[in-house]
Coordinates of C-alpha atoms in Angstrom, one line a residue:
M1196 CA 18.0 3.4 18.5
T1197 CA 15.2 5.2 17.9
P1198 CA 15.2 9.0 17.0
A1199 CA 13.6 9.8 20.3
E1200 CA 16.3 7.7 21.9
L1201 CA 19.3 9.3 19.7
S1202 CA 17.8 12.8 20.9
R1203 CA 18.0 11.9 24.6
T1204 CA 21.8 10.4 23.8
V1205 CA 22.7 13.7 22.5
L1206 CA 21.1 15.7 25.2
H1207 CA 23.0 13.6 27.8
A1208 CA 26.4 14.2 26.0
V1209 CA 25.7 18.4 26.1
R1210 CA 25.1 18.0 30.0
R1211 CA 28.1 15.7 30.3
A1212 CA 30.3 18.2 28.1
V1213 CA 28.8 21.1 30.5
D1214 CA 29.6 19.1 33.5
D1215 CA 33.2 18.5 32.6
G1216 CA 33.7 22.3 31.8
E1217 CA 34.4 21.7 28.0
L1218 CA 31.2 24.0 27.5
R1219 CA 30.0 27.1 29.3
V1220 CA 26.4 27.4 28.9
A1221 CA 24.1 29.1 31.2
E1222 CA 21.0 26.9 30.2
L1223 CA 20.9 23.5 28.4
P1224 CA 18.3 23.0 25.8
E1225 CA 15.0 21.1 27.1
R1226 CA 15.2 18.9 23.9
V1227 CA 17.4 18.1 20.9
L1228 CA 16.2 17.6 17.5
V1229 CA 17.6 14.8 15.2
A1230 CA 16.4 14.4 11.7
P1231 CA 17.5 12.6 8.5
P1232 CA 21.0 14.2 7.3
G1233 CA 20.2 17.1 4.6
P1234 CA 22.1 17.5 1.4
G1235 CA 25.8 17.2 1.9
G1236 CA 25.5 15.3 5.0
C1237 CA 26.2 11.8 6.1
G1238 CA 25.1 8.8 8.1
D1239 CA 22.0 8.1 9.7
Y1240 CA 20.7 11.2 11.4
A1241 CA 21.9 14.7 12.1
T1242 CA 21.7 17.8 14.4
N1243 CA 22.0 21.3 14.6
V1244 CA 22.4 21.3 18.4
A1245 CA 26.0 22.7 18.2
L1246 CA 24.9 25.7 16.3
K1247 CA 21.9 26.3 18.4
L1248 CA 24.7 26.2 21.3
A1249 CA 27.1 28.4 19.7
R1250 CA 26.0 31.6 20.6
P1251 CA 25.6 30.7 24.3
A1252 CA 29.1 28.9 24.7
G1253 CA 30.8 32.0 22.7
Q1254 CA 32.2 29.6 20.3
P1255 CA 32.1 28.7 16.7
A1256 CA 29.8 26.0 16.2
A1257 CA 32.3 23.8 14.4
R1258 CA 34.1 24.0 18.0
V1259 CA 31.2 23.1 20.0
A1260 CA 30.3 20.3 17.6
E1261 CA 34.2 19.0 17.9
I1262 CA 33.6 19.1 21.9
L1263 CA 30.5 17.1 21.5
R1264 CA 32.1 14.4 18.9
P1265 CA 33.8 12.2 22.0
Y1266 CA 30.8 12.5 24.1
L1267 CA 28.6 11.1 21.8
L1268 CA 31.2 8.4 20.7
R1269 CA 30.9 6.7 24.1
S1270 CA 27.5 5.5 23.5
H1271 CA 27.6 2.0 22.0
S1272 CA 24.8 2.7 20.0
I1273 CA 26.6 5.3 17.7
G1274 CA 29.4 4.0 15.6
D1275 CA 30.6 7.3 13.7
V1276 CA 30.1 11.0 14.1
V1277 CA 31.1 13.5 11.5
V1278 CA 31.0 17.5 11.5
T1279 CA 29.8 19.1 8.5
G1280 CA 29.2 22.6 7.2
P1281 CA 29.0 25.2 9.8
G1282 CA 28.6 22.7 12.8
F1283 CA 26.1 20.2 11.7
I1284 CA 26.6 16.8 13.6
N1285 CA 26.1 13.6 11.3
I1286 CA 25.5 10.7 13.5
G1287 CA 26.0 7.2 12.3
L1288 CA 24.6 4.5 14.4
A1289 CA 26.2 1.1 15.5
R1290 CA 25.0 -1.9 13.8
T1291 CA 24.1 -4.3 16.5
G1292 CA 23.1 -8.0 16.5
T1293 CA 19.8 -9.1 15.6
D1294 CA 19.0 -10.3 18.8
A1295 CA 19.2 -6.9 20.4
L1296 CA 17.3 -5.4 17.5
V1297 CA 14.2 -8.0 17.6
R1298 CA 14.1 -7.6 21.4
E1299 CA 13.7 -3.6 20.5
I1300 CA 11.0 -4.0 17.7
L1301 CA 8.8 -6.8 20.0
R1302 CA 9.1 -4.3 22.5
C1303 CA 7.7 -1.3 20.5
G1304 CA 5.3 -3.5 18.3
S1305 CA 3.6 -2.0 15.7
R1306 CA 4.7 1.5 16.9
Y1307 CA 8.8 0.8 16.0
G1308 CA 9.9 3.9 14.6
H1309 CA 7.5 6.4 16.3
S1310 CA 9.3 9.0 18.0
D1311 CA 8.9 12.5 19.5
A1312 CA 11.2 14.1 17.1
L1313 CA 8.8 16.5 15.5
S1314 CA 7.2 17.0 19.2
G1315 CA 6.3 20.7 19.7
Q1316 CA 5.7 21.2 15.8
T1317 CA 2.4 21.9 14.5
V1318 CA 1.9 21.2 10.7
R1319 CA -1.0 22.3 8.4
L1320 CA -1.8 20.3 5.4
R1321 CA -4.1 21.5 2.8
P1322 CA -4.8 19.1 0.3
V1323 CA -6.2 20.0 -3.1
R1324 CA -9.6 18.8 -4.2
E1325 CA -8.5 15.6 -5.9
V1326 CA -8.8 12.3 -4.6
R1327 CA -5.0 11.6 -4.2
A1328 CA -4.3 14.8 -2.6
V1329 CA -6.7 13.5 0.3
V1330 CA -5.1 10.3 0.4
H1331 CA -1.8 11.7 0.7
A1332 CA -2.7 14.2 3.1
E1333 CA -4.2 11.7 5.5
A1334 CA -1.0 9.4 5.2
L1335 CA 1.1 12.2 5.8
K1336 CA -1.1 13.3 9.0
R1337 CA -0.7 9.7 10.3
I1338 CA 3.1 9.8 9.6
L1339 CA 4.0 13.0 11.2
E1340 CA 2.0 12.3 14.3
S1341 CA 3.9 9.3 14.3
Q1342 CA 7.1 11.6 14.9
G1343 CA 5.3 13.7 17.6
A1344 CA 4.1 16.2 15.5
V1345 CA 0.5 17.8 15.7
V1346 CA -1.4 18.1 12.3
H1347 CA -4.3 19.7 11.2
L1348 CA -6.2 19.2 8.1
D1349 CA -7.4 22.3 6.6
G1350 CA -9.0 22.4 2.9
D1351 CA -8.5 26.2 3.3
G1352 CA -6.1 29.2 5.0
P1353 CA -2.6 29.0 5.5
G1354 CA -0.3 25.6 5.3
T1355 CA 1.5 23.2 3.2
V1356 CA -0.2 22.3 0.0
V1357 CA -0.3 18.4 -0.8
R1358 CA -0.6 18.7 -4.5
P1359 CA 0.5 15.1 -6.2
V1360 CA 0.0 14.3 -9.6
P1361 CA -3.8 13.8 -9.8
A1362 CA -5.1 10.1 -10.3
P1363 CA -6.0 9.4 -13.8
S1364 CA -9.3 7.5 -12.8
D1365 CA -10.9 6.4 -10.0
P1366 CA -8.4 4.3 -7.7
F1367 CA -11.5 3.0 -5.2
R1368 CA -13.3 0.7 -7.9
L1369 CA -10.2 -1.3 -6.8
G1370 CA -11.4 -1.5 -3.3
P1371 CA -10.0 0.7 -0.2
D1372 CA -6.7 -0.6 0.5
A1373 CA -5.4 -1.5 -3.3
G1374 CA -6.6 2.0 -4.0
R1375 CA -4.9 3.7 -1.5
W1376 CA -1.7 1.6 -2.3
A1377 CA -1.8 2.9 -6.3
L1378 CA -2.0 6.6 -4.8
L1379 CA 0.9 6.2 -2.2
Y1380 CA 3.2 3.7 -3.8
P1381 CA 4.6 6.5 -6.7
A1382 CA 6.5 9.2 -5.6
S1383 CA 4.3 12.4 -5.4
H1384 CA 5.6 13.5 -8.7
D1385 CA 5.1 10.4 -10.5
R1386 CA 1.7 9.6 -12.3
P1387 CA 0.0 6.7 -10.6
R1388 CA -1.0 3.7 -12.3
I1389 CA -4.7 2.6 -11.7
D1390 CA -5.3 -1.0 -12.9
D1391 CA -6.2 -4.2 -11.7
G1392 CA -2.4 -5.4 -11.2
H1393 CA -2.9 -4.0 -7.9
L1394 CA -5.3 -7.0 -7.5
A1395 CA -3.4 -9.4 -8.6
Q1396 CA -2.4 -12.2 -6.0
R1397 CA 1.2 -12.6 -7.5
E1398 CA 5.0 -11.9 -6.7
S1399 CA 4.9 -9.0 -9.3
N1400 CA 2.5 -7.0 -7.1
P1401 CA 4.3 -5.2 -4.3
L1402 CA 1.1 -4.8 -2.0
F1403 CA 0.3 -8.6 -2.4
R1404 CA 3.8 -9.4 -1.4
V1405 CA 3.7 -7.3 1.7
R1406 CA 0.1 -8.3 2.6
Y1407 CA 1.4 -11.9 2.1
V1408 CA 4.6 -11.9 4.1
H1409 CA 2.6 -10.0 7.1
A1410 CA 0.1 -12.7 6.8
R1411 CA 2.9 -15.6 6.7
S1412 CA 4.4 -14.4 10.1
R1413 CA 1.0 -14.5 11.8
A1414 CA 0.6 -17.8 10.6
L1415 CA 4.1 -19.0 11.5
L1416 CA 2.9 -17.8 14.9
R1417 CA -0.2 -20.1 15.1
N1418 CA 1.7 -23.0 14.0
A1419 CA 4.3 -22.8 16.4
A1420 CA 1.9 -22.3 19.2
D1421 CA 0.6 -25.7 18.1
L1422 CA 4.2 -27.2 18.6
H1423 CA 4.3 -25.1 21.8
Q1424 CA 6.8 -23.2 20.8
E1425 CA 7.7 -19.7 21.5
P1426 CA 9.8 -16.7 19.9
E1427 CA 12.7 -16.1 21.6
P1428 CA 15.1 -13.3 20.2
G1429 CA 18.7 -14.9 19.7
P1430 CA 21.5 -14.9 16.8
V1431 CA 20.4 -15.8 13.4
G1432 CA 22.8 -16.7 10.7
D1433 CA 22.4 -15.1 7.1
A1434 CA 19.9 -12.3 8.6
Q1435 CA 22.4 -9.7 7.9
A1436 CA 20.2 -8.1 5.3
L1437 CA 16.8 -8.5 7.0
G1438 CA 18.6 -6.7 10.3
Q1439 CA 19.7 -3.8 8.2
V1440 CA 16.3 -2.9 6.5
L1441 CA 14.7 -3.7 10.0
A1442 CA 17.1 -1.2 12.0
D1443 CA 17.0 1.2 8.9
H1444 CA 13.1 1.6 9.6
P1445 CA 13.0 4.2 12.1
R1446 CA 15.2 6.5 10.1
V1447 CA 13.0 5.9 6.9
L1448 CA 9.9 6.4 8.6
A1449 CA 11.5 10.2 10.0
A1450 CA 12.5 10.8 6.4
A1451 CA 9.0 10.3 4.9
A1452 CA 7.8 12.8 7.7
A1453 CA 10.5 15.4 7.3
H1454 CA 10.3 15.4 3.1
H1455 CA 6.4 14.4 3.2
A1456 CA 7.1 11.5 1.5
P1457 CA 4.8 8.2 2.1
D1458 CA 6.3 6.9 -0.9
R1459 CA 9.2 6.2 1.2
L1460 CA 7.5 4.2 3.7
A1461 CA 5.4 2.1 1.2
R1462 CA 9.1 1.1 -0.7
Q1463 CA 10.3 0.3 2.7
L1464 CA 7.7 -2.3 3.7
V1465 CA 8.6 -3.6 0.4
A1466 CA 12.1 -3.9 1.2
V1467 CA 11.1 -5.5 4.3
A1468 CA 8.8 -7.9 2.5
D1469 CA 11.5 -9.2 0.2
A1470 CA 14.3 -9.1 3.1
V1471 CA 12.4 -11.5 5.4
L1472 CA 10.7 -14.1 2.6
P1473 CA 13.8 -16.3 2.5
L1474 CA 13.7 -16.6 5.8
Y1475 CA 10.3 -18.4 6.1
P1476 CA 11.2 -21.9 5.0
A1477 CA 13.7 -22.7 8.1
V1478 CA 11.4 -20.7 10.8
L1479 CA 9.6 -24.3 12.0
P1480 CA 11.1 -27.7 12.3
L1481 CA 10.6 -29.9 9.0
G1482 CA 10.0 -33.4 9.1
E1483 CA 11.6 -35.2 12.2
E1484 CA 13.5 -32.2 13.2
K1485 CA 13.4 -31.1 16.9
P1486 CA 12.8 -27.7 17.7
S1487 CA 15.5 -25.7 18.9
A1488 CA 16.8 -22.3 19.7
A1489 CA 17.8 -21.2 16.3
H1490 CA 14.1 -22.1 15.4
R1491 CA 12.9 -19.7 18.3
A1492 CA 15.2 -16.6 17.1
R1493 CA 14.1 -17.1 13.5
L1494 CA 10.8 -17.1 14.7
A1495 CA 11.1 -13.7 17.1
L1496 CA 12.6 -12.1 13.9
A1497 CA 9.7 -13.5 11.8
D1498 CA 7.4 -11.9 14.5
A1499 CA 9.2 -8.5 14.4
A1500 CA 9.3 -8.2 10.9
G1501 CA 5.6 -9.1 10.8
A1502 CA 4.8 -6.0 13.3
V1503 CA 6.7 -3.6 11.3
L1504 CA 4.8 -4.4 8.1
A1505 CA 1.5 -4.1 10.2
G1506 CA 2.6 -0.7 11.5
G1507 CA 3.5 0.8 8.1
L1508 CA 0.7 -0.7 6.6
S1509 CA -1.5 1.2 9.4
L1510 CA 0.4 4.4 8.6
L1511 CA -0.4 4.4 4.9
G1512 CA -4.2 3.6 6.1
I1513 CA -4.1 0.2 4.5
D1514 CA -5.5 -3.2 6.3
A1515 CA -2.8 -6.0 7.5
P1516 CA -4.9 -9.1 7.7
D1517 CA -3.6 -12.2 9.4
H1518 CA -5.2 -14.3 7.1
L1519 CA -5.0 -14.3 3.0

């Protein structure tokens, strides 16, 4: 479930509670904001809708949250609802099978995880005059826009100042893609490492792993087409770890936007690449093995992972080549 879908689910729960007479409010909100839980929160997402409805409903926010809780739990996509603090609703998503998840990712393509959670918000970013700050601000603009925000990059005037730890040397001697990765992969408060390790085509280089896994997913699709085999979502054994990291992608992307932290997205892409790589040897039939539904399901899962990697790299401003 994406943040946008969860927002609509919460709004539907509010409407049901009003229709049933459990909540008495004259006017329903047009939209509900969901975001990664803050300090003291839990689950995948949190919403302050109960605090917004408390005054119109004439009840404490915590009571409004408890009224909404059973309505939210009616959704098959929600696994748990916990009320914390003065009335924040913390939502844990239900973990579904990989086939449903893969269908959702393939439907969205590289836009999987995009939402309108920040729709209506305008953000002004003011990067200081330094290369890492500019690259951070450009990546943040794309990430925030993926969540529906309107973003302006302003060198002067009011706004959020983007001031990560500066690069110790020119990162673009590594090339545009490796240079951006070198600046975005570390947290903004960490000193970036600018060296030729970002160019190494070996497993120890996170950027190479991410781009290699993406390129290999495209190669598997080409090879499968030669065998007249198409991806078809279905159950995949021993893919729980990969399913979890793919299901977590919308939350991580929302958190990267909320905390202005592109490094969270970069680390998520590494996690996806590391989780999908063990799947690849079993995607296509080997030797005299005949193509089966299991092969088609693994191919669909590899295709979905490749789409997530391509979409994430694009938000970071990095190319995702089909061939390496």
